[in-house]
Amino acid sequence: MCLGIPGEIIEISQDRPDLAKVAVSGVKRVINIGLLDDDPPVPGDWILIHVGFALSKIDEVEAKAAMDFLESIGKAYEDELAALTESRID
């Protein structure tokens, strides 16, 4: 099962505007936000992430609902969070 995990944009890279530092469940990772060129996120925005890529912008209410759901399903959420933790974008 492929899941998207919500994360909050902390900062956008000055050198690479397609990369952003994002906070996800206490983990801070660099995420590729290049797929969101038509509506680029800014710090404070919430995004839906899958394996290191931002798929869409969401609001904070959607992010909270998604996290509540993901935490309730257990193993699939843990697997997706592990995939995010292992992904690297340089």
Rosetta silent file (secondary structure, phi, psi, omega in degrees, C-alpha in Angstrom):
SEQUENCE: MCLGIPGEIIEISQDRPDLAKVAVSGVKRVINIGLLDDDPPVPGDWILIHVGFALSKIDEVEAKAAMDFLESIGKAYEDELAALTESRID
SCORE:     score description
SCORE:     0.000 S_00000001
   1 L     0.000  134.154  176.549    0.000    0.000    0.000 S_00000001
   2 L  -101.795  126.771 -179.248    1.323    3.466   -0.872 S_00000001
   3 L  -121.306  152.458  170.817    0.483    6.214    1.555 S_00000001
   4 L  -102.888  140.631 -179.456    1.101    9.906    1.610 S_00000001
   5 E  -113.463  132.297  177.671    2.322   11.456    4.838 S_00000001
   6 E   -75.155  143.229  175.798    1.584   15.073    5.752 S_00000001
   7 E  -144.998  155.272 -179.926    4.493   17.356    6.559 S_00000001
   8 E  -104.717  129.949  178.152    4.959   21.032    7.294 S_00000001
   9 E   -66.936  127.391  177.500    7.365   23.109    5.223 S_00000001
  10 E   -99.077  -45.809  177.211   10.065   24.599    7.445 S_00000001
  11 E  -157.551  153.537  176.618   12.240   26.271    4.818 S_00000001
  12 E  -101.363  135.590  178.781   12.837   26.364    1.082 S_00000001
  13 L   -63.509  131.437  177.858   16.400   25.854   -0.161 S_00000001
  14 L   -70.930  -37.053 -178.232   17.873   29.106   -1.505 S_00000001
  15 L   -81.080  -30.369 -177.577   20.163   27.241   -3.920 S_00000001
  16 L  -131.391   87.274 -176.392   17.595   24.629   -4.987 S_00000001
  17 L   -65.248   -4.825  175.027   14.050   26.039   -4.896 S_00000001
  18 L   -89.351    1.080  178.808   12.745   22.561   -5.785 S_00000001
  19 E  -119.928  143.475  178.808   13.876   21.318   -2.340 S_00000001
  20 E  -141.356  145.984  171.354   12.418   22.109    1.066 S_00000001
  21 E   -84.053  130.121 -174.258   13.106   21.079    4.649 S_00000001
  22 E  -130.522  141.069  174.622    9.927   19.524    6.029 S_00000001
  23 E   -97.541  124.047 -179.246    8.900   18.332    9.508 S_00000001
  24 E  -133.092  110.789  177.131    7.126   14.960    9.505 S_00000001
  25 L    48.985   44.262  178.300    6.220   13.284   12.807 S_00000001
  26 L    83.837   -4.201  178.989    9.248   14.772   14.534 S_00000001
  27 E  -104.148  131.668  176.359   11.577   13.927   11.633 S_00000001
  28 E  -105.531  126.151 -176.383   13.064   16.749    9.540 S_00000001
  29 E  -136.135  156.401  171.246   13.860   15.782    5.956 S_00000001
  30 E   -90.018  127.498 -175.836   14.657   17.455    2.667 S_00000001
  31 E  -121.296  143.312  175.033   11.783   16.840    0.265 S_00000001
  32 E   -81.209  121.664 -179.849   11.515   17.505   -3.456 S_00000001
  33 L  -109.242   13.317 -176.463    8.693   20.005   -4.035 S_00000001
  34 H   -60.304  -25.894  179.113    9.283   20.319   -7.784 S_00000001
  35 H   -71.443  -10.709 -177.467    5.962   18.670   -8.633 S_00000001
  36 H  -104.188   29.299 -178.295    4.191   21.661   -7.062 S_00000001
  37 L   -56.394  -33.136 -177.361    5.576   24.266   -9.497 S_00000001
  38 L   -71.864  -21.377  178.568    2.093   25.537  -10.346 S_00000001
  39 L  -148.664   71.414 -173.226    1.433   26.445   -6.685 S_00000001
  40 L   -59.798  134.579  177.340    4.788   26.440   -4.841 S_00000001
  41 L   -74.330  159.547  176.837    4.559   25.928   -1.090 S_00000001
  42 L  -127.468  162.982  177.978    6.057   28.368    1.391 S_00000001
  43 L   -51.883  134.979 -177.227    7.204   27.868    4.989 S_00000001
  44 L   100.352  -21.185  177.205    4.214   27.026    7.147 S_00000001
  45 L   -72.952  154.374  174.982    2.342   25.240    4.344 S_00000001
  46 E  -105.692  140.875  178.903    1.390   21.582    4.689 S_00000001
  47 E  -131.412  159.884  174.321    2.110   19.067    1.941 S_00000001
  48 E  -101.782  125.426 -171.509    1.355   15.419    1.280 S_00000001
  49 E  -117.011  139.963  170.671    4.600   13.440    0.820 S_00000001
  50 E  -136.597  119.411  177.489    5.350   10.048   -0.694 S_00000001
  51 L    45.825   50.695  172.886    8.925    8.684   -0.694 S_00000001
  52 L    87.431    2.801  179.633   10.592   12.075   -0.652 S_00000001
  53 E  -123.173  135.740  174.296    8.317   13.919   -3.087 S_00000001
  54 E   -77.554  124.887 -179.293    5.562   16.412   -2.346 S_00000001
  55 E   -93.247  -35.491 -178.965    2.415   15.284   -4.150 S_00000001
  56 E  -164.090  161.362  171.671    0.069   18.126   -3.204 S_00000001
  57 E   -87.669  143.748  176.006   -0.552   20.986   -0.802 S_00000001
  58 E  -135.084  165.837  176.932   -3.092   20.370    1.942 S_00000001
  59 L   -92.853  171.494 -175.241   -4.401   22.469    4.792 S_00000001
  60 H   -63.532  -34.347  178.053   -3.630   21.915    8.475 S_00000001
  61 H   -65.082  -44.073  176.680   -7.042   20.315    9.156 S_00000001
  62 H   -63.021  -40.228  179.387   -6.455   17.772    6.361 S_00000001
  63 H   -61.340  -44.626  179.812   -2.943   17.144    7.698 S_00000001
  64 H   -64.393  -44.580  179.254   -4.261   16.424   11.196 S_00000001
  65 H   -62.406  -41.072  178.962   -6.985   14.111    9.880 S_00000001
  66 H   -64.726  -43.062  179.055   -4.447   12.252    7.722 S_00000001
  67 H   -64.399  -42.403  177.896   -2.036   11.819   10.645 S_00000001
  68 H   -59.238  -44.562  178.977   -4.824   10.553   12.900 S_00000001
  69 H   -63.968  -48.114 -177.841   -5.819    8.025   10.243 S_00000001
  70 H   -60.589  -41.627  178.826   -2.241    6.933    9.539 S_00000001
  71 H   -65.528  -28.754 -178.823   -1.489    6.437   13.219 S_00000001
  72 H   -76.893  -19.485 -177.528   -4.632    4.311   13.548 S_00000001
  73 H   -94.052   -6.007  170.608   -3.575    1.863   10.798 S_00000001
  74 L    68.963 -108.717 -168.666   -0.263    0.986   12.403 S_00000001
  75 H   -56.139  -46.032 -179.163    2.104   -1.119   10.254 S_00000001
  76 H   -60.812  -39.481  177.389    1.426    0.520    6.868 S_00000001
  77 H   -66.154  -43.971  178.991    2.073    3.938    8.419 S_00000001
  78 H   -61.173  -40.095  178.070    5.248    2.700   10.088 S_00000001
  79 H   -63.949  -42.772 -179.713    6.457    1.295    6.746 S_00000001
  80 H   -67.069  -40.817  178.356    5.780    4.592    4.954 S_00000001
  81 H   -65.103  -38.498  176.432    7.525    6.598    7.675 S_00000001
  82 H   -63.437  -41.069  177.918   10.504    4.219    7.447 S_00000001
  83 H   -62.942  -39.365  177.903   10.617    4.740    3.651 S_00000001
  84 H   -64.947  -44.673 -178.572   10.611    8.514    4.197 S_00000001
  85 H   -62.395  -37.240 -178.055   13.375    8.257    6.785 S_00000001
  86 H   -80.356  -20.104 -177.628   15.523    6.151    4.428 S_00000001
  87 L   -72.299  145.958  178.388   14.962    8.362    1.370 S_00000001
  88 L  -134.346  133.408  172.578   17.643   10.908    0.546 S_00000001
  89 L  -124.221  116.226 -178.152   17.496   13.838   -1.842 S_00000001
  90 L  -107.479    0.000    0.000   20.805   15.593   -2.310 S_00000001
